[in-house]
mmCIF file of C-alpha atoms in Angstrom:
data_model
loop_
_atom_site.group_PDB
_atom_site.id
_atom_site.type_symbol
_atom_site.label_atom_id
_atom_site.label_comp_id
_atom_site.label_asym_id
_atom_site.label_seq_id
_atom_site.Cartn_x
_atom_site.Cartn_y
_atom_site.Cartn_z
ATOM 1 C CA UNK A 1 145.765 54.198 181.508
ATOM 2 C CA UNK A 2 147.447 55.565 184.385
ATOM 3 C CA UNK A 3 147.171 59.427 185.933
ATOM 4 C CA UNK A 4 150.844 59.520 185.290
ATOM 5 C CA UNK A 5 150.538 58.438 181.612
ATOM 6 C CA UNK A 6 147.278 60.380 181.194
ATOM 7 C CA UNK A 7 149.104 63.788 182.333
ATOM 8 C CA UNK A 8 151.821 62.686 179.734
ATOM 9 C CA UNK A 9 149.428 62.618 177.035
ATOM 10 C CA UNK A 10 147.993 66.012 177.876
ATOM 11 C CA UNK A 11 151.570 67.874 178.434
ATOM 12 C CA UNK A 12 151.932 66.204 175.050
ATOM 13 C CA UNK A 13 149.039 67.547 173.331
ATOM 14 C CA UNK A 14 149.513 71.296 175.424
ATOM 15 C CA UNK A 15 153.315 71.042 173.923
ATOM 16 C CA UNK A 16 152.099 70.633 170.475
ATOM 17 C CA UNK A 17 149.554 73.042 170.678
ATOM 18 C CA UNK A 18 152.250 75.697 171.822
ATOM 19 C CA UNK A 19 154.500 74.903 169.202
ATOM 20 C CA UNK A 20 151.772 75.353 166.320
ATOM 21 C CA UNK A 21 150.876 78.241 167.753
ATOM 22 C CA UNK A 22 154.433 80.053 168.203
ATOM 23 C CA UNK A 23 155.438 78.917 164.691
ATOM 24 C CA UNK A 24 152.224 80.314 163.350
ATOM 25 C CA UNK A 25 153.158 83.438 165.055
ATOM 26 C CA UNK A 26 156.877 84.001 163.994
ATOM 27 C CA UNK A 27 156.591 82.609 160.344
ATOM 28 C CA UNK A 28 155.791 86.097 158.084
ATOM 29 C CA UNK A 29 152.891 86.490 156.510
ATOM 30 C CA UNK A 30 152.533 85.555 152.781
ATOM 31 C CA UNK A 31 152.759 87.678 150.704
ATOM 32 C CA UNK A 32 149.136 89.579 149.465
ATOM 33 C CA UNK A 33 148.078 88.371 145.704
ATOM 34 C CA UNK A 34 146.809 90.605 143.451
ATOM 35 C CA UNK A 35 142.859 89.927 143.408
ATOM 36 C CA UNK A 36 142.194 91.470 140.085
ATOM 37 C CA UNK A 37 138.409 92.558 140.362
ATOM 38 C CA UNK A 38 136.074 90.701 137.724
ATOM 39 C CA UNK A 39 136.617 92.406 134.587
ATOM 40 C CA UNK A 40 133.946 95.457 134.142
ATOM 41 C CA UNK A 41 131.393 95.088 131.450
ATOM 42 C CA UNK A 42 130.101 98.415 130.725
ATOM 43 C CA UNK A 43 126.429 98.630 131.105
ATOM 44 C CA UNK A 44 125.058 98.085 127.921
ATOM 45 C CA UNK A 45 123.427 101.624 126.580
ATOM 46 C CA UNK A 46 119.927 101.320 126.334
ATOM 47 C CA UNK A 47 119.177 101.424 122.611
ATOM 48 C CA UNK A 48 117.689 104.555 121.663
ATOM 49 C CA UNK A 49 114.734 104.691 119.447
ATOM 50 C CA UNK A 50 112.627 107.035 118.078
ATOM 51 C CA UNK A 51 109.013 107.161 116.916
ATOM 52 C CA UNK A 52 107.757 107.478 113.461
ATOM 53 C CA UNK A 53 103.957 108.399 112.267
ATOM 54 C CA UNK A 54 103.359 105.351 109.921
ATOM 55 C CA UNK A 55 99.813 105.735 107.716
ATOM 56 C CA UNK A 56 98.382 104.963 104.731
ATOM 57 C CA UNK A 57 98.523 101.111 103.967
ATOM 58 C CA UNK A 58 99.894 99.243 106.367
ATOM 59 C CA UNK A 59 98.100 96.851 108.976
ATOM 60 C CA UNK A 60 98.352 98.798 111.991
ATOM 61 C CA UNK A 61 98.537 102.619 110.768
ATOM 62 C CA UNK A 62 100.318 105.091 113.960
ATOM 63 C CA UNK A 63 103.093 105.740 116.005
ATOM 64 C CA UNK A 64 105.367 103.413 115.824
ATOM 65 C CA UNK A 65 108.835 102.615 118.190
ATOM 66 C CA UNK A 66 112.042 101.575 116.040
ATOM 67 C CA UNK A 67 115.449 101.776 117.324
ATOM 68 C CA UNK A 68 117.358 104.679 116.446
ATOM 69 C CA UNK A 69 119.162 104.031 112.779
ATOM 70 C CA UNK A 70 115.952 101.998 110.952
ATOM 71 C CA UNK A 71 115.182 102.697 107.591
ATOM 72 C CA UNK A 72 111.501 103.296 106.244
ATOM 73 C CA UNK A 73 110.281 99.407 105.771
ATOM 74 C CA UNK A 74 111.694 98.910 109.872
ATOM 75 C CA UNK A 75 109.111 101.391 110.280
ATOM 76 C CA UNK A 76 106.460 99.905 107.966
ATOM 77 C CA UNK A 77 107.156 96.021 109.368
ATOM 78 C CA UNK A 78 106.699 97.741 113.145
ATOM 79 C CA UNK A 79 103.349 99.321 111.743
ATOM 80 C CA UNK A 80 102.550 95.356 110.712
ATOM 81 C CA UNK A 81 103.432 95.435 107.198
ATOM 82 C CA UNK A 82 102.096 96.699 104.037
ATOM 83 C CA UNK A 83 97.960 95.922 103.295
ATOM 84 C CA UNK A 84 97.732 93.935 99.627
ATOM 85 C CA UNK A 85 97.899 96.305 96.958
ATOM 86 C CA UNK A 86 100.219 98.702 98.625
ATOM 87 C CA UNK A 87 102.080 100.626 96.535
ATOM 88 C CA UNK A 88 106.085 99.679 97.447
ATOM 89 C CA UNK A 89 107.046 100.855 94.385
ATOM 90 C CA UNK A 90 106.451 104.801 95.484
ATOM 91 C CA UNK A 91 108.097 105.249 98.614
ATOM 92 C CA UNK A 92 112.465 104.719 99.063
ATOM 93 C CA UNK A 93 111.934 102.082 101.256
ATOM 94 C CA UNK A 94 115.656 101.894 101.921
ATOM 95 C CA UNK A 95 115.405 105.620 103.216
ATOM 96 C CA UNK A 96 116.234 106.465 107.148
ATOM 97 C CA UNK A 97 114.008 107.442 109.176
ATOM 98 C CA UNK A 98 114.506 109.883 112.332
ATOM 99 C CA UNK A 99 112.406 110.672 115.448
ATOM 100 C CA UNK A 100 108.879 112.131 114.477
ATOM 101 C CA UNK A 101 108.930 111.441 110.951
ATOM 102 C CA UNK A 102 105.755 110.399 108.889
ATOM 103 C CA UNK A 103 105.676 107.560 106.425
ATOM 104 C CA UNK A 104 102.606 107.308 104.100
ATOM 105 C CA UNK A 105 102.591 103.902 102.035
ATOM 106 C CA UNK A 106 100.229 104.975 99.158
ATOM 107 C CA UNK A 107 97.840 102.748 98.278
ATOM 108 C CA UNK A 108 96.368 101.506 94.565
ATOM 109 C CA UNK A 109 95.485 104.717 92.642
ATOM 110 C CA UNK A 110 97.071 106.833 95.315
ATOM 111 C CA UNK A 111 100.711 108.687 95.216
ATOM 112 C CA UNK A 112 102.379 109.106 91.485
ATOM 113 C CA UNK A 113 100.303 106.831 89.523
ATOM 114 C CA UNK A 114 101.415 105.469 86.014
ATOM 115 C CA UNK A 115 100.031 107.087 82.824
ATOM 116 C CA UNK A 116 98.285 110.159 83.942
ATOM 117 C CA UNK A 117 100.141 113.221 86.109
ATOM 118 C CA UNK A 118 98.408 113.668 89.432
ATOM 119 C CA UNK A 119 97.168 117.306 88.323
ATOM 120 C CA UNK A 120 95.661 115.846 84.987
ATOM 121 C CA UNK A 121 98.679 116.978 82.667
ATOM 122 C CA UNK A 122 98.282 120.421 80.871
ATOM 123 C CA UNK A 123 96.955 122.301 84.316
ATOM 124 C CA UNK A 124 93.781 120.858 84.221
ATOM 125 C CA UNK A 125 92.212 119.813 87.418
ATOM 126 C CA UNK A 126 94.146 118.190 90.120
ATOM 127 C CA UNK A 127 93.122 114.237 91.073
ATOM 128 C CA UNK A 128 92.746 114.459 94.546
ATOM 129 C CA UNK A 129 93.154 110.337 94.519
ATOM 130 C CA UNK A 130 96.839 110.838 92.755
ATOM 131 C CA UNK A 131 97.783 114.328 93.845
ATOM 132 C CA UNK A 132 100.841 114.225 96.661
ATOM 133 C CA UNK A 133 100.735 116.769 99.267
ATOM 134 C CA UNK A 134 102.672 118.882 97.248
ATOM 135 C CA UNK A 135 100.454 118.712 94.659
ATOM 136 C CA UNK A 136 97.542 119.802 96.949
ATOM 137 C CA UNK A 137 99.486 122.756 97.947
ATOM 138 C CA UNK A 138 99.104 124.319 94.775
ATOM 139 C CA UNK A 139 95.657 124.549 95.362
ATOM 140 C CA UNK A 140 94.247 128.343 97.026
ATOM 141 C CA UNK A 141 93.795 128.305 100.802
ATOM 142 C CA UNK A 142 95.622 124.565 100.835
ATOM 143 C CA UNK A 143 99.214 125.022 103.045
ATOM 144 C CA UNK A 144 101.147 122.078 103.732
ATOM 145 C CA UNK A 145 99.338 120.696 106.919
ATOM 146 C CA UNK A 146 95.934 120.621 104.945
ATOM 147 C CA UNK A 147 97.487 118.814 102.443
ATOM 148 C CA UNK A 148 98.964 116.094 104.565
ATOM 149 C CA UNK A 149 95.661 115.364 106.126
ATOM 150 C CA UNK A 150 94.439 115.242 102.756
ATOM 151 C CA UNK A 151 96.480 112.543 101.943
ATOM 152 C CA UNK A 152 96.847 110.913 105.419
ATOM 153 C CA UNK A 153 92.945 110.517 104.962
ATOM 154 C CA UNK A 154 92.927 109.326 101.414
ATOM 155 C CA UNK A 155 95.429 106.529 102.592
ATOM 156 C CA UNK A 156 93.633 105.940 105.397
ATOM 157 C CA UNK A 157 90.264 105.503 103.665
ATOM 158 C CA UNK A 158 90.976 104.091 100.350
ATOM 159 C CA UNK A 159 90.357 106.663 97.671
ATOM 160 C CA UNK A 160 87.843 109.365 97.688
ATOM 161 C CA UNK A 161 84.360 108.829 95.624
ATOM 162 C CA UNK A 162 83.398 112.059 95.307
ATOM 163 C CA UNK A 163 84.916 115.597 95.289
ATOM 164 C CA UNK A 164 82.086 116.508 98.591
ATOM 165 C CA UNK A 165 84.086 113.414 99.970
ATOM 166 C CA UNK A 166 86.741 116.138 100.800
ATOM 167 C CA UNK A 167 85.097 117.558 103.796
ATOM 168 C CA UNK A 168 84.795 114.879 105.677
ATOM 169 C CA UNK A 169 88.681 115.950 105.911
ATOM 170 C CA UNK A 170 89.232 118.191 109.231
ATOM 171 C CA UNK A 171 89.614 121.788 108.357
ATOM 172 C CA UNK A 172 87.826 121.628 105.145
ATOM 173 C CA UNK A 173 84.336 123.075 105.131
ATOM 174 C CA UNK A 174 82.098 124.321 102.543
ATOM 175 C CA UNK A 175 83.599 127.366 101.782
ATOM 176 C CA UNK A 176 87.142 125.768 101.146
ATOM 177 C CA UNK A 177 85.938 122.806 99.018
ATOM 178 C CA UNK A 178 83.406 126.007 96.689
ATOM 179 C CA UNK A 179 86.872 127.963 96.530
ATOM 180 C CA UNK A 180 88.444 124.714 95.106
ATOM 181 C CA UNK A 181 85.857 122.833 93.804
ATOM 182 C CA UNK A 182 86.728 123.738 89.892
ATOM 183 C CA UNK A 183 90.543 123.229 90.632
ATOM 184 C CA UNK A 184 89.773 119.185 91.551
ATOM 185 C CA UNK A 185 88.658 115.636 90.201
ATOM 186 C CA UNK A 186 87.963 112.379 91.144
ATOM 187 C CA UNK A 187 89.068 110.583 88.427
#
């Protein structure tokens, strides 16, 4: 190729250059699009729960974390169930629960037992193995707090043997269990 045809080739290629770049420049610019922005998923809430005291027998008695809404067995499945021979039968287990509750899942012999009253029918003595708490409370110097440990220990420990079994409870001491001694059995 000559100079002559080489200097053709490059006015050529300046010429087209120049063109593209004046037609870029005049055309209008398109028109903007609407960028819609990804659609917004509201953060998901974080699910509130709540914890519940879970005793008596179950696997794993304690504190236990449900969500916010469970009923009483979502408590007792999070406290790993009911032990053999739990009584299901004396607690709603379709009840709600709410934060710092206390579910006791009586055991056999424990809570309202069939056949005999828990305070021995007639105002005899109370059964300290069937009494509830409210039971217990009827008892002199017994308020409700003693009488949940009462039972909180019973279910805990399977039921009591004797009535001197009593002060292994905290906050009973001899001269409680004397001032109550006639007013309880251990049938």
């Amino acid at each position: 190729m000559g100079e002559s045809s080489r200097a053709a080739v490059v006015l050529v290629g300046l010429a087209v250059v120049a063109g593209g770049w004046l037609g870029a420049r005049d055309r209008p610019a398109p028109p903007p699009t609407a960028r819609m922005p990804p659609p917004a998923t509201a953060p998901a809430a974080p699910a509130t729960t709540i914890r519940v005291h879970v005793g008596g027998w179950v696997a794993s008695p304690g504190v236990v974390t449900v969500p916010e809404g469970s009923l009483v067995a979502d408590a007792i499945v999070a406290a790993g169930g009911m032990r053999p021979g739990a009584r299901a039968d004396a607690i709603n287990l379709a009840a709600p629960v709410s934060d710092g509750a206390q579910v006791i899942v009586p055991g056999p012999g424990t809570g309202a037992d069939t056949g005999a009253s828990p305070d021995g029918g007639g105002g005899g003595p109370i059964s300290i193995n069937r009494a509830t708490a409210t039971d217990l409370e009827a008892l002199p110097g017994v308020g409700p707090v003693l009488a949940a440990r009462i039972v909180s220990f019973r279910d805990q420990n399977g039921p009591f043997q004797t009535v001197e079994d009593l002060l292994q409870v905290p906050g009973i001491g001899e001269a409680k269990l004397a001032a109550i001694r006639d007013l309880i059995t251990v049938p």
